[in-house]
Amino acid sequence: MQIEVPDPSSEVTNTTAAIPLEKNIRELSLSLKEDFLKQEKNFRPNSKSSSEAMKKFSNAIADAAQIQREGVIVEKKFAYDGRPVSKIKTPYGTYCVRHPKAGEKPELSPPPIAVSCGQL
């Protein structure tokens, strides 16, 4: 069994090297300029829609910047086990404070600490 190895001198010569390269830079630059102007025209935003979007955005910013003027509000609520809870609403957030039940021994009641309100 013999393996035939092709002769490197018998390979086909590259035909693309024989074609001269035409360098018409003026036509190339004009066609690129036309393509660029077409793309710029297609991607230019509509001035009417952008002004409406800007008004909507500025109104959203103005609404977000308003300060809550009512101060601190304390609501008395009860947890699922009957424990009194104070729900405190401030301009900076809402939290709840658990209180001991009436008649509960102080060593058995949880400390009055701020907790999340959950479903209250």
mmCIF file of C-alpha atoms in Angstrom:
data_model
loop_
_atom_site.group_PDB
_atom_site.id
_atom_site.type_symbol
_atom_site.label_atom_id
_atom_site.label_comp_id
_atom_site.label_asym_id
_atom_site.label_seq_id
_atom_site.Cartn_x
_atom_site.Cartn_y
_atom_site.Cartn_z
ATOM 1 C CA MET A 1 0.000 0.000 0.000
ATOM 2 C CA GLN A 2 1.517 3.265 -1.085
ATOM 3 C CA ILE A 3 0.400 6.796 -0.308
ATOM 4 C CA GLU A 4 0.721 9.339 -3.051
ATOM 5 C CA VAL A 5 1.928 12.792 -2.042
ATOM 6 C CA PRO A 6 1.060 15.608 -4.445
ATOM 7 C CA ASP A 7 3.900 17.577 -5.928
ATOM 8 C CA PRO A 8 3.946 21.186 -4.593
ATOM 9 C CA SER A 9 5.086 22.558 -7.930
ATOM 10 C CA SER A 10 1.930 21.285 -9.624
ATOM 11 C CA GLU A 11 -0.459 23.386 -7.478
ATOM 12 C CA VAL A 12 -2.685 25.944 -9.136
ATOM 13 C CA THR A 13 -1.314 29.505 -9.005
ATOM 14 C CA ASN A 14 -3.324 32.170 -7.224
ATOM 15 C CA THR A 15 -5.454 33.993 -9.817
ATOM 16 C CA THR A 16 -6.385 36.955 -7.611
ATOM 17 C CA ALA A 17 -2.824 38.276 -7.619
ATOM 18 C CA ALA A 18 -2.955 38.625 -11.388
ATOM 19 C CA ILE A 19 -5.938 41.087 -11.318
ATOM 20 C CA PRO A 20 -4.797 44.703 -10.874
ATOM 21 C CA LEU A 21 -6.348 46.530 -7.911
ATOM 22 C CA GLU A 22 -8.290 49.618 -8.936
ATOM 23 C CA LYS A 23 -7.974 52.478 -6.470
ATOM 24 C CA ASN A 24 -10.634 55.022 -7.281
ATOM 25 C CA ILE A 25 -10.699 56.839 -3.944
ATOM 26 C CA ARG A 26 -12.907 59.703 -5.117
ATOM 27 C CA GLU A 27 -15.830 57.396 -6.038
ATOM 28 C CA LEU A 28 -15.325 55.364 -2.890
ATOM 29 C CA SER A 29 -15.407 58.432 -0.611
ATOM 30 C CA LEU A 30 -18.487 59.864 -2.367
ATOM 31 C CA SER A 31 -20.384 56.590 -2.004
ATOM 32 C CA LEU A 32 -19.428 56.376 1.684
ATOM 33 C CA LYS A 33 -20.586 59.963 2.200
ATOM 34 C CA GLU A 34 -23.949 59.202 0.565
ATOM 35 C CA ASP A 35 -24.398 56.093 2.714
ATOM 36 C CA PHE A 36 -23.554 58.069 5.837
ATOM 37 C CA LEU A 37 -26.058 60.823 5.018
ATOM 38 C CA LYS A 38 -28.793 58.240 4.338
ATOM 39 C CA GLN A 39 -28.152 56.556 7.697
ATOM 40 C CA GLU A 40 -28.051 59.893 9.521
ATOM 41 C CA LYS A 41 -31.378 60.891 7.968
ATOM 42 C CA ASN A 42 -32.975 57.580 9.026
ATOM 43 C CA PHE A 43 -31.702 57.762 12.616
ATOM 44 C CA ARG A 44 -32.494 61.427 13.293
ATOM 45 C CA PRO A 45 -35.169 61.548 16.045
ATOM 46 C CA ASN A 46 -38.427 63.380 15.565
ATOM 47 C CA SER A 47 -38.257 66.704 17.437
ATOM 48 C CA LYS A 48 -41.936 66.570 18.456
ATOM 49 C CA SER A 49 -41.682 63.143 20.100
ATOM 50 C CA SER A 50 -38.440 64.052 21.878
ATOM 51 C CA SER A 51 -39.982 67.212 23.381
ATOM 52 C CA GLU A 52 -42.987 65.221 24.639
ATOM 53 C CA ALA A 53 -40.672 62.612 26.157
ATOM 54 C CA MET A 54 -38.629 65.369 27.800
ATOM 55 C CA LYS A 55 -41.774 66.941 29.306
ATOM 56 C CA LYS A 56 -42.875 63.568 30.660
ATOM 57 C CA PHE A 57 -39.419 62.988 32.144
ATOM 58 C CA SER A 58 -39.298 66.458 33.756
ATOM 59 C CA ASN A 59 -42.762 65.942 35.282
ATOM 60 C CA ALA A 60 -41.618 62.613 36.751
ATOM 61 C CA ILE A 61 -38.578 64.293 38.296
ATOM 62 C CA ALA A 62 -40.700 67.103 39.723
ATOM 63 C CA ASP A 63 -43.129 64.595 41.282
ATOM 64 C CA ALA A 64 -40.266 62.637 42.830
ATOM 65 C CA ALA A 65 -38.739 65.762 44.337
ATOM 66 C CA GLN A 66 -41.808 66.800 46.323
ATOM 67 C CA ILE A 67 -41.330 66.675 50.081
ATOM 68 C CA GLN A 68 -43.808 64.887 52.289
ATOM 69 C CA ARG A 69 -45.140 67.674 54.500
ATOM 70 C CA GLU A 70 -47.223 65.724 57.005
ATOM 71 C CA GLY A 71 -44.311 64.713 59.277
ATOM 72 C CA VAL A 72 -44.460 61.652 61.524
ATOM 73 C CA ILE A 73 -47.669 59.598 61.786
ATOM 74 C CA VAL A 74 -48.070 56.935 64.498
ATOM 75 C CA GLU A 75 -50.768 54.272 64.088
ATOM 76 C CA LYS A 76 -51.675 51.825 66.864
ATOM 77 C CA LYS A 77 -52.159 48.280 65.542
ATOM 78 C CA PHE A 78 -52.173 44.727 66.896
ATOM 79 C CA ALA A 79 -50.082 41.778 65.723
ATOM 80 C CA TYR A 80 -51.557 38.323 64.993
ATOM 81 C CA ASP A 81 -50.940 37.225 68.621
ATOM 82 C CA GLY A 82 -52.593 40.299 70.164
ATOM 83 C CA ARG A 83 -49.339 42.150 70.859
ATOM 84 C CA PRO A 84 -49.650 45.944 70.431
ATOM 85 C CA VAL A 85 -47.554 47.402 67.621
ATOM 86 C CA SER A 86 -46.948 51.027 66.706
ATOM 87 C CA LYS A 87 -46.671 51.641 62.952
ATOM 88 C CA ILE A 88 -44.582 54.782 62.455
ATOM 89 C CA LYS A 89 -44.614 56.571 59.097
ATOM 90 C CA THR A 90 -41.932 59.198 58.496
ATOM 91 C CA PRO A 91 -40.851 61.071 55.361
ATOM 92 C CA TYR A 92 -37.863 58.716 55.262
ATOM 93 C CA GLY A 93 -39.708 55.395 55.549
ATOM 94 C CA THR A 94 -42.095 53.235 57.598
ATOM 95 C CA TYR A 95 -41.246 50.912 60.471
ATOM 96 C CA CYS A 96 -43.023 49.190 63.371
ATOM 97 C CA VAL A 97 -42.219 48.919 67.075
ATOM 98 C CA ARG A 98 -43.428 45.909 69.089
ATOM 99 C CA HIS A 99 -44.673 46.535 72.644
ATOM 100 C CA PRO A 100 -45.246 44.059 75.496
ATOM 101 C CA LYS A 101 -48.727 42.651 76.058
ATOM 102 C CA ALA A 102 -50.728 43.882 79.003
ATOM 103 C CA GLY A 103 -49.972 41.723 82.051
ATOM 104 C CA GLU A 104 -46.990 39.998 80.398
ATOM 105 C CA LYS A 105 -43.885 39.440 82.517
ATOM 106 C CA PRO A 106 -41.067 41.753 81.415
ATOM 107 C CA GLU A 107 -38.535 38.913 81.196
ATOM 108 C CA LEU A 108 -40.814 36.980 78.780
ATOM 109 C CA SER A 109 -41.655 39.851 76.435
ATOM 110 C CA PRO A 110 -39.418 40.715 73.475
ATOM 111 C CA PRO A 111 -37.648 44.075 73.672
ATOM 112 C CA PRO A 112 -39.391 47.041 72.037
ATOM 113 C CA ILE A 113 -37.260 47.233 68.896
ATOM 114 C CA ALA A 114 -37.970 48.504 65.407
ATOM 115 C CA VAL A 115 -39.031 45.733 63.034
ATOM 116 C CA SER A 116 -40.468 45.507 59.529
ATOM 117 C CA CYS A 117 -44.217 45.889 59.398
ATOM 118 C CA GLY A 118 -45.023 42.992 57.092
ATOM 119 C CA GLN A 119 -48.799 42.897 56.544
ATOM 120 C CA LEU A 120 -49.694 45.599 59.088
#
